[in-house]
């Protein structure tokens, strides 16, 4: 078996671009949340790399947790979002920042936001390092966005293909022959 990087056909977002985006988002997030003791909630698994980079450049009091959700349902029906790992504590009155790797159809972050608001959060905002605006199926925009990318399947910086490639330090597109099913 070769290295993950050998399967990459093109680097779409470099490590430097990712670093710059994290810094810019961190400045925006600091402006919004410094002094509010927010609960920063990463959406597993994909958000783990971005979360680790983001929270380490935030210099104010905050808490970190993770949730996991999987969507099913297809075609024209809106997918149902199942919470496969929930928060360990109640969040009533808390300021929540939901962090995901990539905003695609919008179902995941819009449903999770609604859920956390329904549990009595003081506020819920959303953040993603990558955004594919052309893929949206529900009207939804994140409050803090890194970079917009075209409608291409990408891996790396937390994002997987068949559970692999999450550890690539950049965002890339795989060689097309790897997708043969
Ligand atoms: P949505 O916004 O469609 O509800 O969910 C977005 C999620 O779908 C992302 O967090 C990510 O896990 C997955 N996803 C969307 N586009 C891609 C992609 O290009 N590559 C990978 N690996 N995952 C994607
Ligand atoms: Mg995800």
Tab-separated table of C-alpha atoms and ligand atoms in Angstrom:
chain	number	residue	atom	x	y	z
A	1	UNK	CA	0.000	0.000	0.000
A	2	UNK	CA	1.280	3.445	-0.901
A	3	UNK	CA	1.083	6.666	1.077
A	4	UNK	CA	-2.183	8.640	1.138
A	5	UNK	CA	-0.449	11.593	-0.532
A	6	UNK	CA	0.404	9.433	-3.555
A	7	UNK	CA	-3.340	9.071	-4.272
A	8	UNK	CA	-3.897	12.825	-4.529
A	9	UNK	CA	-4.362	14.150	-8.076
A	10	UNK	CA	-4.605	17.814	-7.129
A	11	UNK	CA	-4.203	19.964	-4.016
A	12	UNK	CA	-7.243	22.233	-3.905
A	13	UNK	CA	-6.500	24.056	-0.641
A	14	UNK	CA	-2.909	24.217	0.614
A	15	UNK	CA	-1.719	24.042	4.217
A	16	UNK	CA	-0.889	27.746	4.055
A	17	UNK	CA	-4.382	28.655	2.815
A	18	UNK	CA	-5.893	26.547	5.612
A	19	UNK	CA	-3.693	28.261	8.210
A	20	UNK	CA	-4.654	31.711	6.943
A	21	UNK	CA	-8.353	30.807	6.997
A	22	UNK	CA	-8.123	29.449	10.544
A	23	UNK	CA	-6.455	32.687	11.671
A	24	UNK	CA	-9.139	34.854	10.060
A	25	UNK	CA	-11.978	32.738	11.490
A	26	UNK	CA	-10.303	32.810	14.912
A	27	UNK	CA	-10.282	36.619	14.857
A	28	UNK	CA	-13.982	36.711	13.955
A	29	UNK	CA	-14.860	34.082	16.563
A	30	UNK	CA	-12.873	35.941	19.233
A	31	UNK	CA	-14.777	39.130	18.490
A	32	UNK	CA	-18.081	37.285	18.893
A	33	UNK	CA	-17.330	35.036	21.881
A	34	UNK	CA	-14.556	36.427	24.088
A	35	UNK	CA	-16.031	36.809	27.589
A	36	UNK	CA	-19.059	34.590	26.838
A	37	UNK	CA	-17.527	31.197	27.826
A	38	UNK	CA	-18.954	29.490	24.747
A	39	UNK	CA	-19.308	25.760	24.253
A	40	UNK	CA	-17.558	24.893	21.000
A	41	UNK	CA	-19.075	21.737	19.537
A	42	UNK	CA	-17.283	19.839	16.784
A	43	UNK	CA	-19.197	17.531	14.455
A	44	UNK	CA	-17.366	14.211	14.369
A	45	UNK	CA	-15.459	12.811	12.704
A	46	UNK	CA	-14.519	15.293	10.011
A	47	UNK	CA	-14.234	18.405	12.196
A	48	UNK	CA	-11.527	17.041	14.495
A	49	UNK	CA	-8.553	18.532	12.630
A	50	UNK	CA	-10.116	21.969	12.125
A	51	UNK	CA	-11.317	22.005	15.759
A	52	UNK	CA	-7.824	21.244	17.021
A	53	UNK	CA	-6.318	24.036	14.918
A	54	UNK	CA	-9.054	26.542	15.747
A	55	UNK	CA	-9.255	26.159	19.526
A	56	UNK	CA	-5.478	26.407	19.880
A	57	UNK	CA	-5.496	29.939	18.467
A	58	UNK	CA	-8.445	31.094	20.604
A	59	UNK	CA	-7.143	32.783	23.745
A	60	UNK	CA	-10.276	33.111	25.864
A	61	UNK	CA	-12.218	30.797	28.161
A	62	UNK	CA	-14.213	28.186	26.293
A	63	UNK	CA	-15.324	24.550	26.526
A	64	UNK	CA	-14.991	21.852	23.870
A	65	UNK	CA	-17.375	18.995	23.098
A	66	UNK	CA	-18.207	16.776	20.146
A	67	UNK	CA	-21.378	15.405	18.570
A	68	UNK	CA	-21.838	12.955	15.740
A	69	UNK	CA	-24.742	12.678	13.346
A	70	UNK	CA	-25.470	10.675	10.255
A	71	UNK	CA	-28.049	11.488	7.632
A	72	UNK	CA	-30.075	9.021	5.701
A	73	UNK	CA	-32.900	9.415	3.220
A	74	UNK	CA	-32.334	10.197	-0.418
A	75	UNK	CA	-33.776	11.669	-3.593
A	76	UNK	CA	-36.112	14.596	-3.203
A	77	UNK	CA	-36.968	13.725	0.395
A	78	UNK	CA	-35.063	15.710	2.965
A	79	UNK	CA	-32.701	13.375	4.786
A	80	UNK	CA	-33.356	12.487	8.392
A	81	UNK	CA	-30.537	13.347	10.729
A	82	UNK	CA	-29.791	10.765	13.398
A	83	UNK	CA	-27.699	11.834	16.394
A	84	UNK	CA	-25.212	9.013	16.883
A	85	UNK	CA	-23.254	10.730	19.656
A	86	UNK	CA	-24.881	13.378	21.793
A	87	UNK	CA	-23.591	16.019	24.175
A	88	UNK	CA	-23.029	14.740	27.726
A	89	UNK	CA	-24.671	17.690	29.473
A	90	UNK	CA	-27.585	20.058	29.115
A	91	UNK	CA	-26.858	23.207	27.177
A	92	UNK	CA	-29.709	25.488	28.259
A	93	UNK	CA	-28.487	29.071	28.451
A	94	UNK	CA	-25.152	28.347	26.769
A	95	UNK	CA	-23.685	30.127	23.768
A	96	UNK	CA	-22.878	27.371	21.260
A	97	UNK	CA	-20.572	27.446	18.262
A	98	UNK	CA	-21.072	24.410	16.017
A	99	UNK	CA	-17.962	23.541	14.011
A	100	UNK	CA	-17.952	21.313	10.936
A	101	UNK	CA	-15.452	20.509	8.216
A	102	UNK	CA	-17.524	21.202	5.149
A	103	UNK	CA	-20.906	22.813	4.506
A	104	UNK	CA	-22.512	20.970	1.623
A	105	UNK	CA	-26.294	20.470	1.327
A	106	UNK	CA	-26.752	22.324	4.614
A	107	UNK	CA	-28.836	19.596	6.257
A	108	UNK	CA	-26.352	18.708	9.007
A	109	UNK	CA	-25.652	22.166	10.394
A	110	UNK	CA	-29.207	23.461	9.950
A	111	UNK	CA	-30.713	20.460	11.771
A	112	UNK	CA	-28.131	20.506	14.554
A	113	UNK	CA	-28.652	24.245	15.044
A	114	UNK	CA	-32.413	23.758	15.335
A	115	UNK	CA	-31.927	20.904	17.786
A	116	UNK	CA	-29.612	22.873	20.070
A	117	UNK	CA	-31.840	25.957	19.965
A	118	UNK	CA	-34.800	23.732	20.891
A	119	UNK	CA	-32.813	22.588	23.939
A	120	UNK	CA	-32.664	26.155	25.149
A	121	UNK	CA	-29.239	27.354	24.034
A	122	UNK	CA	-28.782	31.110	24.502
A	123	UNK	CA	-27.419	31.242	20.947
A	124	UNK	CA	-26.225	28.846	18.248
A	125	UNK	CA	-23.847	29.890	15.479
A	126	UNK	CA	-22.058	27.760	12.929
A	127	UNK	CA	-18.575	27.575	11.504
A	128	UNK	CA	-16.996	25.526	8.726
A	129	UNK	CA	-13.570	25.564	7.139
A	130	UNK	CA	-14.930	24.690	3.672
A	131	UNK	CA	-18.158	25.624	1.904
A	132	UNK	CA	-19.695	24.311	-1.328
A	133	UNK	CA	-22.442	26.909	-1.849
A	134	UNK	CA	-23.543	25.400	-5.162
A	135	UNK	CA	-24.646	22.186	-3.407
A	136	UNK	CA	-27.132	23.662	-0.941
A	137	UNK	CA	-30.505	21.876	-0.617
A	138	UNK	CA	-31.802	24.076	2.194
A	139	UNK	CA	-31.340	27.826	2.548
A	140	UNK	CA	-28.536	27.945	5.088
A	141	UNK	CA	-25.289	29.886	5.495
A	142	UNK	CA	-22.672	29.420	8.194
A	143	UNK	CA	-21.753	32.406	10.359
A	144	UNK	CA	-18.002	31.810	10.017
A	145	UNK	CA	-16.639	30.345	6.770
A	146	UNK	CA	-13.109	29.508	5.677
A	147	UNK	CA	-13.005	28.988	1.928
A	148	UNK	CA	-15.573	28.382	-0.779
A	149	UNK	CA	-14.741	25.462	-3.055
A	150	UNK	CA	-16.359	24.141	-6.246
A	151	UNK	CA	-18.581	21.062	-6.387
A	152	UNK	CA	-15.827	18.449	-6.238
A	153	UNK	CA	-15.397	15.554	-3.802
A	154	UNK	CA	-12.453	16.430	-1.563
A	155	UNK	CA	-10.409	14.653	1.113
A	156	UNK	CA	-7.901	15.630	3.773
A	157	UNK	CA	-7.824	18.031	6.733
A	158	UNK	CA	-10.338	15.730	8.462
A	159	UNK	CA	-12.355	14.740	5.402
A	160	UNK	CA	-12.359	11.077	4.393
A	161	UNK	CA	-12.962	8.808	1.487
A	162	UNK	CA	-13.997	5.332	2.711
A	163	UNK	CA	-12.613	6.225	6.195
A	164	UNK	CA	-9.136	7.047	4.887
A	165	UNK	CA	-7.232	10.221	3.942
A	166	UNK	CA	-8.401	12.270	6.973
A	167	UNK	CA	-4.754	12.777	7.960
A	168	UNK	CA	-3.671	14.598	4.791
A	169	UNK	CA	-2.578	18.091	5.954
A	170	UNK	CA	-4.173	19.805	2.928
A	171	UNK	CA	-7.471	19.438	1.011
A	172	UNK	CA	-7.174	17.533	-2.218
A	173	UNK	CA	-8.935	15.609	-4.939
A	174	UNK	CA	-8.124	11.920	-5.373
A	175	UNK	CA	-7.058	10.305	-8.615
A	176	UNK	CA	-10.255	9.329	-10.428
A	177	UNK	CA	-9.394	5.625	-10.747
A	178	UNK	CA	-9.624	5.291	-6.949
A	179	UNK	CA	-13.375	5.873	-7.081
A	180	UNK	CA	-14.219	2.873	-9.271
A	181	UNK	CA	-16.899	0.892	-7.463
B	1	LIG	P1	-24.344	18.494	4.625
B	1	LIG	O1	-24.061	19.958	4.605
B	1	LIG	O2	-24.551	17.933	3.248
B	1	LIG	O3	-25.416	18.085	5.557
B	1	LIG	O4	-23.137	17.701	5.250
B	1	LIG	C1	-21.852	17.995	4.965
B	1	LIG	C2	-21.048	16.802	5.348
B	1	LIG	O5	-20.981	15.899	4.247
B	1	LIG	C3	-19.628	17.218	5.624
B	1	LIG	O6	-19.446	17.508	6.988
B	1	LIG	C4	-18.847	16.012	5.179
B	1	LIG	O7	-18.775	15.101	6.244
B	1	LIG	C5	-19.680	15.428	4.062
B	1	LIG	N1	-19.163	15.901	2.769
B	1	LIG	C6	-19.715	16.788	1.931
B	1	LIG	N2	-18.935	17.009	0.852
B	1	LIG	C7	-17.839	16.244	1.032
B	1	LIG	C8	-16.630	16.035	0.271
B	1	LIG	O8	-16.365	16.622	-0.790
B	1	LIG	N3	-15.742	15.157	0.802
B	1	LIG	C9	-15.944	14.489	1.963
B	1	LIG	N4	-15.004	13.668	2.375
B	1	LIG	N5	-17.066	14.662	2.706
B	1	LIG	C10	-17.991	15.525	2.239
B	2	LIG	MG1	-19.050	15.971	8.491
